[in-house]
mmCIF file of C-alpha atoms in Angstrom:
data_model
loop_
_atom_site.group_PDB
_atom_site.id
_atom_site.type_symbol
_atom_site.label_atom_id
_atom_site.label_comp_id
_atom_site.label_asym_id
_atom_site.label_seq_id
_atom_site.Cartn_x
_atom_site.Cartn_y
_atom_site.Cartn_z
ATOM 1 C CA UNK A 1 0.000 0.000 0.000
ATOM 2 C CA UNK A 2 1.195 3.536 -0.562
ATOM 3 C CA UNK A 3 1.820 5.562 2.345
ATOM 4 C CA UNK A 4 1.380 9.175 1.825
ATOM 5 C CA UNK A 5 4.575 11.350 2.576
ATOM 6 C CA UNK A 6 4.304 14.078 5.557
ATOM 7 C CA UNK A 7 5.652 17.651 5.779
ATOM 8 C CA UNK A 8 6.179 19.691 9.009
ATOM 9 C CA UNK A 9 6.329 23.489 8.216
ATOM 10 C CA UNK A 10 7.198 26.532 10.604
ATOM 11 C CA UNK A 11 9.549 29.015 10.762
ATOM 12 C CA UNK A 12 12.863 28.547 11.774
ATOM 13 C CA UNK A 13 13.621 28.102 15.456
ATOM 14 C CA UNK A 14 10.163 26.799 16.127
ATOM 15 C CA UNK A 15 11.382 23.076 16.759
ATOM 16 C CA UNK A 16 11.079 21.164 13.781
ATOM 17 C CA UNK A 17 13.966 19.312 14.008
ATOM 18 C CA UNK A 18 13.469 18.723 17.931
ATOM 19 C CA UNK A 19 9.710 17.280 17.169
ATOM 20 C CA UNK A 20 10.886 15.436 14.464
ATOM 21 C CA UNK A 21 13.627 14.002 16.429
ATOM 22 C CA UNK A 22 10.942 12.919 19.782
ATOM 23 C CA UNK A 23 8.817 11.554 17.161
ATOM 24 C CA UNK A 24 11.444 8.971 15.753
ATOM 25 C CA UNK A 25 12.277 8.299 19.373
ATOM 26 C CA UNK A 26 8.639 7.534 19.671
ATOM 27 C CA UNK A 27 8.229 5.295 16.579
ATOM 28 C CA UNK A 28 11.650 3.319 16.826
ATOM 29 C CA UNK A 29 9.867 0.214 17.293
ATOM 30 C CA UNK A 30 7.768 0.713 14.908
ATOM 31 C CA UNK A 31 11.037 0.629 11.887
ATOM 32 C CA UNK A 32 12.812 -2.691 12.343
ATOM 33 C CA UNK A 33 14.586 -1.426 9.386
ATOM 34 C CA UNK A 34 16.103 1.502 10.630
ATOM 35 C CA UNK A 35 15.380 5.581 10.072
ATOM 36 C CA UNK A 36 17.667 7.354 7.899
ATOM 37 C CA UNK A 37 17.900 10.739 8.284
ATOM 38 C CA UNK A 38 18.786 13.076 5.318
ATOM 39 C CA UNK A 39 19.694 16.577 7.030
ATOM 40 C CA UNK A 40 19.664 18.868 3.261
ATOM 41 C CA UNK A 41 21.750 22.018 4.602
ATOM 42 C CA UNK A 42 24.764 19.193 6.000
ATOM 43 C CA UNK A 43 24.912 18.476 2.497
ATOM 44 C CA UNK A 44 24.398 21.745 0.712
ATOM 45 C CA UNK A 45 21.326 20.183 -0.805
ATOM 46 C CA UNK A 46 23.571 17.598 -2.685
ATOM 47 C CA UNK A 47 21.291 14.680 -3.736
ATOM 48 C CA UNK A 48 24.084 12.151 -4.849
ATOM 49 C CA UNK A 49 25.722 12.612 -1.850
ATOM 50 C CA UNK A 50 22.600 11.462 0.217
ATOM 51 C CA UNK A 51 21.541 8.996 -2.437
ATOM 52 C CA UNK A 52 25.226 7.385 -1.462
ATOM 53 C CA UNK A 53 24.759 7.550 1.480
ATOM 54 C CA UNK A 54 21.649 5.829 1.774
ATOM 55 C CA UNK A 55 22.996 2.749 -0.236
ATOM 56 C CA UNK A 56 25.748 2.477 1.945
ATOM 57 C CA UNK A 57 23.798 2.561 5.209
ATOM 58 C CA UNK A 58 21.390 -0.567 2.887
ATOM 59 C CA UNK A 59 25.226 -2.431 2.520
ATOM 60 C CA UNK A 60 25.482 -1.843 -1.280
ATOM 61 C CA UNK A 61 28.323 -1.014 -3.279
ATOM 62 C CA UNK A 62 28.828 1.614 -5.750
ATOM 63 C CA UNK A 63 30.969 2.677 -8.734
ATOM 64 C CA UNK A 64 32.067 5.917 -8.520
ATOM 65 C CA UNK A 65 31.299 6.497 -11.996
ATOM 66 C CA UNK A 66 27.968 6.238 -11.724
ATOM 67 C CA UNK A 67 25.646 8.719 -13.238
ATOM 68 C CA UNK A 68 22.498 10.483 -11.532
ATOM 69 C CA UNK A 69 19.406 8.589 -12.653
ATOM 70 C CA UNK A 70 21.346 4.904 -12.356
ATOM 71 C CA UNK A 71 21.847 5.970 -8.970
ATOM 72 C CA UNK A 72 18.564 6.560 -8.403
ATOM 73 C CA UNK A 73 17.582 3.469 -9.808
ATOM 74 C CA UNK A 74 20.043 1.658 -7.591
ATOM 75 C CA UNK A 75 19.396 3.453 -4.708
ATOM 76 C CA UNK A 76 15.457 2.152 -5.260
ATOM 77 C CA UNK A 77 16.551 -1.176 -5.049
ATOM 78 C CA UNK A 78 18.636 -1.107 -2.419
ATOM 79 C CA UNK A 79 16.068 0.218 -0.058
ATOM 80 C CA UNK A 80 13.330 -1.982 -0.843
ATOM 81 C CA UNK A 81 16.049 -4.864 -0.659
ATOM 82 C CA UNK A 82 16.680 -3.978 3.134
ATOM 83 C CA UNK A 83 13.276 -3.347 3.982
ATOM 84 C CA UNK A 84 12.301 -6.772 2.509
ATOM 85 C CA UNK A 85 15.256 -8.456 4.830
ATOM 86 C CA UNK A 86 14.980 -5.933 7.525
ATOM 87 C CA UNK A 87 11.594 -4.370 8.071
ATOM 88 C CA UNK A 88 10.056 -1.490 7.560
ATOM 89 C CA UNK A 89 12.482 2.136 7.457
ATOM 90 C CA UNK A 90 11.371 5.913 8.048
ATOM 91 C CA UNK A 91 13.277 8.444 6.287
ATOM 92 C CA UNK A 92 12.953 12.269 7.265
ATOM 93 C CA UNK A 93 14.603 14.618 4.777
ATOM 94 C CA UNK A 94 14.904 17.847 6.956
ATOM 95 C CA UNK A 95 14.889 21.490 5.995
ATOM 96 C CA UNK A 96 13.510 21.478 2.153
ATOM 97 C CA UNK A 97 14.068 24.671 0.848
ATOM 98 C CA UNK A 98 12.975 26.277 -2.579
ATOM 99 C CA UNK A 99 16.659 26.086 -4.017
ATOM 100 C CA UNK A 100 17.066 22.391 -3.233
ATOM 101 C CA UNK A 101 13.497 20.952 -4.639
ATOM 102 C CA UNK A 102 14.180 19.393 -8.031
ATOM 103 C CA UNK A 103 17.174 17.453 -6.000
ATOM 104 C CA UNK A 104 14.552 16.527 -3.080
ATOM 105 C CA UNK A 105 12.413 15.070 -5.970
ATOM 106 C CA UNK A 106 15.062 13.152 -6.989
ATOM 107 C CA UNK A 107 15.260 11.932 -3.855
ATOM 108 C CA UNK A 108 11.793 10.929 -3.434
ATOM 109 C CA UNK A 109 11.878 9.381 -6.642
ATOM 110 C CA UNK A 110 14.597 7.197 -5.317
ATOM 111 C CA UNK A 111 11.941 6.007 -2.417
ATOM 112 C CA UNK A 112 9.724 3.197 -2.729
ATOM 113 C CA UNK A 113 6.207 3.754 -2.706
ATOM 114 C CA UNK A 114 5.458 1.842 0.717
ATOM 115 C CA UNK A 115 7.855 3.771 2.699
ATOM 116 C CA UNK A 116 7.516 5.946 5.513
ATOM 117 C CA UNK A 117 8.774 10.010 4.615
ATOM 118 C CA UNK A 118 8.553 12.558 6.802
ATOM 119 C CA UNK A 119 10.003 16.551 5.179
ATOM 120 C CA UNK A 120 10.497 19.542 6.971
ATOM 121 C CA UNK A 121 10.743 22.735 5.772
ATOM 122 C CA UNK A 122 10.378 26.675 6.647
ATOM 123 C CA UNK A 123 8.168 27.222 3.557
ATOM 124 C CA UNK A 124 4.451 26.170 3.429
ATOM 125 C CA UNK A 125 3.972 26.272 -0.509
ATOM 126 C CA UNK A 126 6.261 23.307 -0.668
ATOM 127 C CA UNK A 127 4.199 21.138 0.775
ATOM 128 C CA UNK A 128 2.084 20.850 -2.427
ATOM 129 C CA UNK A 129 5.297 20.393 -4.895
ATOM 130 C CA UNK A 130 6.396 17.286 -2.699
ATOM 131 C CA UNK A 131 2.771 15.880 -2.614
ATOM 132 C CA UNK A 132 3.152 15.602 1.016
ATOM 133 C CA UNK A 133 0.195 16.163 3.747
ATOM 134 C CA UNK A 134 0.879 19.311 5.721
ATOM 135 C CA UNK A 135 1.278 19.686 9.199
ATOM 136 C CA UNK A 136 2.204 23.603 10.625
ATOM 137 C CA UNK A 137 4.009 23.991 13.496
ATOM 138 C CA UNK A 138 3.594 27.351 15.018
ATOM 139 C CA UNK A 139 5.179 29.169 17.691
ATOM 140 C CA UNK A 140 4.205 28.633 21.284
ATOM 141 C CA UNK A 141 1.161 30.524 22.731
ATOM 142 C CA UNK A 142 1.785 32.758 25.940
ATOM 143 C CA UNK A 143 1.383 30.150 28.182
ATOM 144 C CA UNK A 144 3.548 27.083 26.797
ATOM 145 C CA UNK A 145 5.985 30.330 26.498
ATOM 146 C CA UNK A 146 5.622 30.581 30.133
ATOM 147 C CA UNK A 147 6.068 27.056 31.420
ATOM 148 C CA UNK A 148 8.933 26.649 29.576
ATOM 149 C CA UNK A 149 10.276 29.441 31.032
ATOM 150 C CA UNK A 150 9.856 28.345 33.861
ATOM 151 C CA UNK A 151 11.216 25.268 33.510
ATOM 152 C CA UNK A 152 14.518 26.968 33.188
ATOM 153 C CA UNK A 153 14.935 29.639 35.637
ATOM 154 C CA UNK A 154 11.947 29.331 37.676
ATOM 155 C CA UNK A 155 8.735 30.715 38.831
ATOM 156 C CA UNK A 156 9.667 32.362 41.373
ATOM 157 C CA UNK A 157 11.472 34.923 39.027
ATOM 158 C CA UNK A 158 9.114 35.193 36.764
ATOM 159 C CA UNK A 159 6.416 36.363 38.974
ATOM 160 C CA UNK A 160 8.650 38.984 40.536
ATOM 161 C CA UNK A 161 8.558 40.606 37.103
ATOM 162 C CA UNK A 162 5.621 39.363 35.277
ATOM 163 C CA UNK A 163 5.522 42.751 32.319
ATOM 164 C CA UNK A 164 9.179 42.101 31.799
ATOM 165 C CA UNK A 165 8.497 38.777 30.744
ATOM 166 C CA UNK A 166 5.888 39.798 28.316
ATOM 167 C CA UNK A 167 8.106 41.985 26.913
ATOM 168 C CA UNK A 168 10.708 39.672 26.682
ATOM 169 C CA UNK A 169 8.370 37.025 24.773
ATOM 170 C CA UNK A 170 7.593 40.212 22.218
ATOM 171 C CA UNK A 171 11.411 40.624 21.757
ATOM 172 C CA UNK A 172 12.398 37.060 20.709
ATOM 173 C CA UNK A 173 9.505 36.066 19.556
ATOM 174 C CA UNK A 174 7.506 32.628 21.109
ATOM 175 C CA UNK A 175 10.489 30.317 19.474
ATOM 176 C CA UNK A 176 11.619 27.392 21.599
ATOM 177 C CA UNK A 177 15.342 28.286 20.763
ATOM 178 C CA UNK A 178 15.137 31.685 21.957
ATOM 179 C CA UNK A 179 13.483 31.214 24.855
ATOM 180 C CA UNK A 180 15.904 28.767 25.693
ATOM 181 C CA UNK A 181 18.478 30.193 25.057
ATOM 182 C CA UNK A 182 17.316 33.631 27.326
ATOM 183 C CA UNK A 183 16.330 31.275 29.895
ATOM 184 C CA UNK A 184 19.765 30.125 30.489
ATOM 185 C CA UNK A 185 20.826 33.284 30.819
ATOM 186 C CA UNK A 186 18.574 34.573 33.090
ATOM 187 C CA UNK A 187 18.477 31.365 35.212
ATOM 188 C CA UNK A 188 22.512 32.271 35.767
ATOM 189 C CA UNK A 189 22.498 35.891 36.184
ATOM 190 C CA UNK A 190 19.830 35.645 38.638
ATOM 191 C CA UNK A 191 22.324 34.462 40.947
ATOM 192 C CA UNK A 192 23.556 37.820 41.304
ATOM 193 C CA UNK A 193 22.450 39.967 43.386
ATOM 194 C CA UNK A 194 19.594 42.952 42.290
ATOM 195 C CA UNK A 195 19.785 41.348 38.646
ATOM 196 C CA UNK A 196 16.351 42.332 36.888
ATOM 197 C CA UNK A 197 14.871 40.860 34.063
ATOM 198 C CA UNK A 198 14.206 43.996 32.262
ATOM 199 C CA UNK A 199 18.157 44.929 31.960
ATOM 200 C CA UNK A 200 17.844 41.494 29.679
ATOM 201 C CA UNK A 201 14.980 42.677 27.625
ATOM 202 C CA UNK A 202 16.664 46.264 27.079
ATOM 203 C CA UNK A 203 19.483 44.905 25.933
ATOM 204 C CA UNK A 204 18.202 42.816 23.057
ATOM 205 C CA UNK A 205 16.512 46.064 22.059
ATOM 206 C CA UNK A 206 20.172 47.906 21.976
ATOM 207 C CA UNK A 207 21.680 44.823 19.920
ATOM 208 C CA UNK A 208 20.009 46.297 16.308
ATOM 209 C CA UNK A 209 23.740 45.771 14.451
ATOM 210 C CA UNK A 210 23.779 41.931 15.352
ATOM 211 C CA UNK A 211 20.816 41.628 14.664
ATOM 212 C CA UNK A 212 21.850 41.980 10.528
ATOM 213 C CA UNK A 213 23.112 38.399 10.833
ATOM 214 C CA UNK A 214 19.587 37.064 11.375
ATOM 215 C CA UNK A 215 17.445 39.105 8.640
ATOM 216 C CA UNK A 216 13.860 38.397 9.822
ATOM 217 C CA UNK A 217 14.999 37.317 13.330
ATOM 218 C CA UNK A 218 15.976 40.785 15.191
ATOM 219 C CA UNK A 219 15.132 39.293 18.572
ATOM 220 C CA UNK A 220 16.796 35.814 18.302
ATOM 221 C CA UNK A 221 19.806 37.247 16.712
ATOM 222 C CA UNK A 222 20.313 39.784 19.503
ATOM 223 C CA UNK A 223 20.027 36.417 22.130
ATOM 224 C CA UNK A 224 22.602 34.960 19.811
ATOM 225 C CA UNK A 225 25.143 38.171 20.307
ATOM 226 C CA UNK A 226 24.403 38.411 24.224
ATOM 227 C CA UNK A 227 25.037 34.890 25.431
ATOM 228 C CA UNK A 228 27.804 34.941 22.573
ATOM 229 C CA UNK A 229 29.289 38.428 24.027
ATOM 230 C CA UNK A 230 29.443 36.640 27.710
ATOM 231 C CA UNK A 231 31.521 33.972 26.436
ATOM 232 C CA UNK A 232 35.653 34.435 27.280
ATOM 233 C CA UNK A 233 37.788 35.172 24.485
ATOM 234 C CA UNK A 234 38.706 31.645 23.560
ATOM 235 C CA UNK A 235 35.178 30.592 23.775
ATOM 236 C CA UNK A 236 34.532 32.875 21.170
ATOM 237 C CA UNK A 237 37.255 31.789 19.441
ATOM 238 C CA UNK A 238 36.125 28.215 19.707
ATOM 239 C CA UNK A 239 32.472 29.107 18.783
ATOM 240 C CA UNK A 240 32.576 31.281 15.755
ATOM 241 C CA UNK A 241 35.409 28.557 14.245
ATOM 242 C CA UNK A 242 32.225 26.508 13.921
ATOM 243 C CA UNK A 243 31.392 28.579 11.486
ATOM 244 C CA UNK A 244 34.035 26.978 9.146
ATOM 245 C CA UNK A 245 31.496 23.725 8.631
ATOM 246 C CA UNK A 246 29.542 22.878 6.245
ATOM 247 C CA UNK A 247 27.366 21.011 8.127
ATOM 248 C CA UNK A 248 25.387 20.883 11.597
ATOM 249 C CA UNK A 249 26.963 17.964 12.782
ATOM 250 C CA UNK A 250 30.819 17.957 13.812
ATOM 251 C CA UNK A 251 33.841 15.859 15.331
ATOM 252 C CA UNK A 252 35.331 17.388 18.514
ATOM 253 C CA UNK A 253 38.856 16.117 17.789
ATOM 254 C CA UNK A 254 39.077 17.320 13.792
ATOM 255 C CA UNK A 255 37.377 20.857 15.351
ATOM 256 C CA UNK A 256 40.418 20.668 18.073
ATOM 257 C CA UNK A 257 42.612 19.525 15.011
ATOM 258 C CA UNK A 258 41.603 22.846 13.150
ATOM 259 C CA UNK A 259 41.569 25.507 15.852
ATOM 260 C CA UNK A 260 44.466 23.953 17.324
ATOM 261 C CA UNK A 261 43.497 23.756 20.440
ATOM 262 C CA UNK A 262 44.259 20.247 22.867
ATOM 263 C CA UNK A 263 41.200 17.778 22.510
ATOM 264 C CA UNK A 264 40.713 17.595 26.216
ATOM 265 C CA UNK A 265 40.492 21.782 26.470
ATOM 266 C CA UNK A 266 38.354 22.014 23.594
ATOM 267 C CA UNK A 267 35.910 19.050 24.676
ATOM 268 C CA UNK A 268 35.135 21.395 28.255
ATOM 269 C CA UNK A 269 34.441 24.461 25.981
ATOM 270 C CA UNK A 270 32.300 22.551 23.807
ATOM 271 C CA UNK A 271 30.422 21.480 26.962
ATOM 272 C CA UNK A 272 29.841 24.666 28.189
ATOM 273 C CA UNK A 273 28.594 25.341 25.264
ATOM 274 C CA UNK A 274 26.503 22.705 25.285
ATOM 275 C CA UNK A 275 25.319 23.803 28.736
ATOM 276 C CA UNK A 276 24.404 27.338 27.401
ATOM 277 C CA UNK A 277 22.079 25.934 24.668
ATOM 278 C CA UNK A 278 24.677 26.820 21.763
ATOM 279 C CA UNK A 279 25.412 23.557 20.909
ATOM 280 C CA UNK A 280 23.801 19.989 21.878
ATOM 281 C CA UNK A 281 25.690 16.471 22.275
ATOM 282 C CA UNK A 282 24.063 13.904 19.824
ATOM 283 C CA UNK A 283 24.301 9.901 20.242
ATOM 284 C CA UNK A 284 27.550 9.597 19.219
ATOM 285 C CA UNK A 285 30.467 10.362 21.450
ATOM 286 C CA UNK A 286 32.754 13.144 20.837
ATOM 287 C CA UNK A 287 30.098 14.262 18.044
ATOM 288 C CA UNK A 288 28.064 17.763 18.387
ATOM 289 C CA UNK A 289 25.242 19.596 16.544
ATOM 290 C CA UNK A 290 24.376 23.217 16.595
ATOM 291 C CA UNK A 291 21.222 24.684 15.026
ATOM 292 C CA UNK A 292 21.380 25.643 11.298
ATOM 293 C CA UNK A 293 20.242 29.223 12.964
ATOM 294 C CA UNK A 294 23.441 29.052 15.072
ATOM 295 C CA UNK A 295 25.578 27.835 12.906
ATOM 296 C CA UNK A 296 24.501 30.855 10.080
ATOM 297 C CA UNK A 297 25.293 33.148 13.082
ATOM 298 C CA UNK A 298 28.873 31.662 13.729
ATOM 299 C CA UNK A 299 29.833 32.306 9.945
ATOM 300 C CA UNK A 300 28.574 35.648 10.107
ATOM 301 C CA UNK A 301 30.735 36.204 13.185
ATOM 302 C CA UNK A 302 33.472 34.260 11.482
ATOM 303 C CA UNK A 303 33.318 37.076 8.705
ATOM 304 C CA UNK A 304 32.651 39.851 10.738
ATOM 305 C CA UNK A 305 36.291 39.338 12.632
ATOM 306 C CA UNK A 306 38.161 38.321 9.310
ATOM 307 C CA UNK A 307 38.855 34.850 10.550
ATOM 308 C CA UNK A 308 37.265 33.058 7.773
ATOM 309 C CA UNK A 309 39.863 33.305 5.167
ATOM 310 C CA UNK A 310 42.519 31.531 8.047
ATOM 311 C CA UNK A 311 39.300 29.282 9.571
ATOM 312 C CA UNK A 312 39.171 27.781 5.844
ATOM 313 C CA UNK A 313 42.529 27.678 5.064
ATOM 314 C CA UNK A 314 42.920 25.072 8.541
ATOM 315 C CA UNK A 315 39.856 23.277 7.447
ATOM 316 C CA UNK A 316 40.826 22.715 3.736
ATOM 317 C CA UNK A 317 44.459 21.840 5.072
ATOM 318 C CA UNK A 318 43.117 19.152 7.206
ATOM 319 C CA UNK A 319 41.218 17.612 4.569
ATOM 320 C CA UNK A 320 43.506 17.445 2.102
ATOM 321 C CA UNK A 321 45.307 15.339 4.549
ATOM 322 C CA UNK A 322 42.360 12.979 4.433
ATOM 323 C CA UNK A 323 41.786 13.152 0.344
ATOM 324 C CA UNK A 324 44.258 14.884 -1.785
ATOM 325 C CA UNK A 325 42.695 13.356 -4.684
ATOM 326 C CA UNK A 326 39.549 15.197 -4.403
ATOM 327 C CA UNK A 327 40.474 18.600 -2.991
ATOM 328 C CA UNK A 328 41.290 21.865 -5.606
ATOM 329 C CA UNK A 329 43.770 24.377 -3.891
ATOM 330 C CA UNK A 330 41.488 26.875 -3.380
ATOM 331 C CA UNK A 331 39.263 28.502 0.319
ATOM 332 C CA UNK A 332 36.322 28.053 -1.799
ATOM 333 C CA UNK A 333 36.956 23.924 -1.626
ATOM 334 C CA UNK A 334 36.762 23.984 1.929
ATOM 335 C CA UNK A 335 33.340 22.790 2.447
ATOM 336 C CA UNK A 336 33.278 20.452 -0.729
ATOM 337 C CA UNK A 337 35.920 18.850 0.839
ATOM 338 C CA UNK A 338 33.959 18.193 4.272
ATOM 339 C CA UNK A 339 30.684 16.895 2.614
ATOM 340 C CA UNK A 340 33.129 14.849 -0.582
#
């Protein structure tokens, strides 16, 4: 039977991903065959390169000289080969954008009929070029805005300065990320003594320059440049080399290998990091994520202080190391290299 293909559209920040992600934890059981997860911006949108990917996660081989539409054909195959040993598989292709939709296409063509696909995306209208059912995920009301809060820095807080935290929910907006991210910062400078809520709110209001690195997100981006402003020199450093990747997803020890910066150091930065809602550990040990949202903000920082020309020179250098043969002497290879 065919099963129809979801999408999950809101704006970015609103927790796509992070629903996405409790909803797989949710329906493990349910995929004997495993869930393969096709992240588009970790990939600049590169089809093949996910299409690869997915055969080698089935336990095919491929010729490197393969063209597009065999690949697709093979790709087919392989997945309804390990679903007919395995079970049944879920695949979630994540942030479709406008740019990228003739290569998502090709990816769905590549899909059996009877699987289980799950898209999300920022843009509503896309829903209808992918054939997919929609689903909108919108910003949390008030109240959720309030719990969660809560949750963080606690209610006893909050109620001491109930208008300051409507006016902080007007300033960054009712996105999960954002009020994370404040919350965190409130919940530790409320240790100190007479802090007020309010001084937190006026000062995403003064941040209007920052803001540029977030067109359409003046509050969020002004969180961003606060909690990234009350970070020590080398955990700026450490966070706007992040920028340097390609994708949302990273290795501690070839970040450490780039900055040059001991592994052990680095992983307590990254931790702290972690701690402060910039980053998030994933499964895999020694491996971090950042937001796509964060991770556009760390290049723009990267620019802003000239270090990207030296950021991608160390990245491209230590890739080359790994594959000569596929690297072109040149900064703009840098992030071909990482996703080759």
């Amino acid at each position: 039977d065919n099963i129809s293909p979801l999408v999950l559209q809101g704006m970015a920040g609103v927790g796509k991903t992070m629903t996405i992600m409790q909803l797989v934890h949710e329906l493990y059981d349910e995929f004997s065959g495993g869930i393969l997860w096709a992240p588009l911006p970790d990939f600049n949108g590169n089809h093949v390169a996910i299409l690869r990917s997915w055969v080698l996660a089935c336990g095919g081989n491929l010729n490197s000289e393969i063209d597009s539409e065999s690949l697709i054909d093979i790709t087919r195959n392989n997945l309804a080969l390990h679903k007919k040993q395995s079970g049944p598989i879920l695949i979630v292709i994540d942030d479709v954008r406008l740019e990228w939709i003739s290569n998502v296409q090709k990816l769905q063509k590549a899909i059996p009929h009877d699987t289980a696909l799950i898209f999300t995306t920022r843009d509503k209208s896309i829903a209808t070029s992918l054939g997919a059912k929609l689903y909108e995920l919108r910003e949390l009301t008030f109240d959720e805005s309030f719990l969660f809060l809560k949750k963080l820095v606690g209610e006893k807080i909050l109620n001491r300065e109930e208008k300051a935290v409507r006016d902080l929910f007007r300033a960054v907006g009712y996105l999960p990320l954002a009020i994370e991210l404040a919350g965190k910062r409130i919940a530790f400078m409320s240790q100190k003594p007479g802090y007020k809520i309010i001084s937190f709110v006026n000062k995403i209001s003064a941040q209007a320059h920052d803001a540029l690195a977030l067109p359409g997100h003046p509050g969020l981006a002004s969180v961003f440049s606060i909690t990234y402003k009350s970070l020590s020199s080398d955990e700026q450093r450490l966070f706007r080399w992040i920028g340097v990747f390609a994708s949302t997803i990273f290795s501690m020890e070839v970040l450490a290998k780039i900055i040059n910066i001991d592994v052990k150091q680095i992983e307590v930065m990254l931790d702290f990091l972690v701690n402060i809602a910039f980053l998030s550990w994933t499964e895999e040990e020694g491996i971090y994520s950042i937001h796509p949202l964060l991770l556009q903000y760390a290049k723009w920082i990267l620019e802003e202080t000239g270090n990207d020309s030296e950021a991608a020179k160390s990245h491209l250098n230590y890739y080359l190391t790994l594959a000569e043969e596929n690297a072109k002497p040149n900064l703009q290879s840098h992030e071909e290299l990482e996703l080759a």
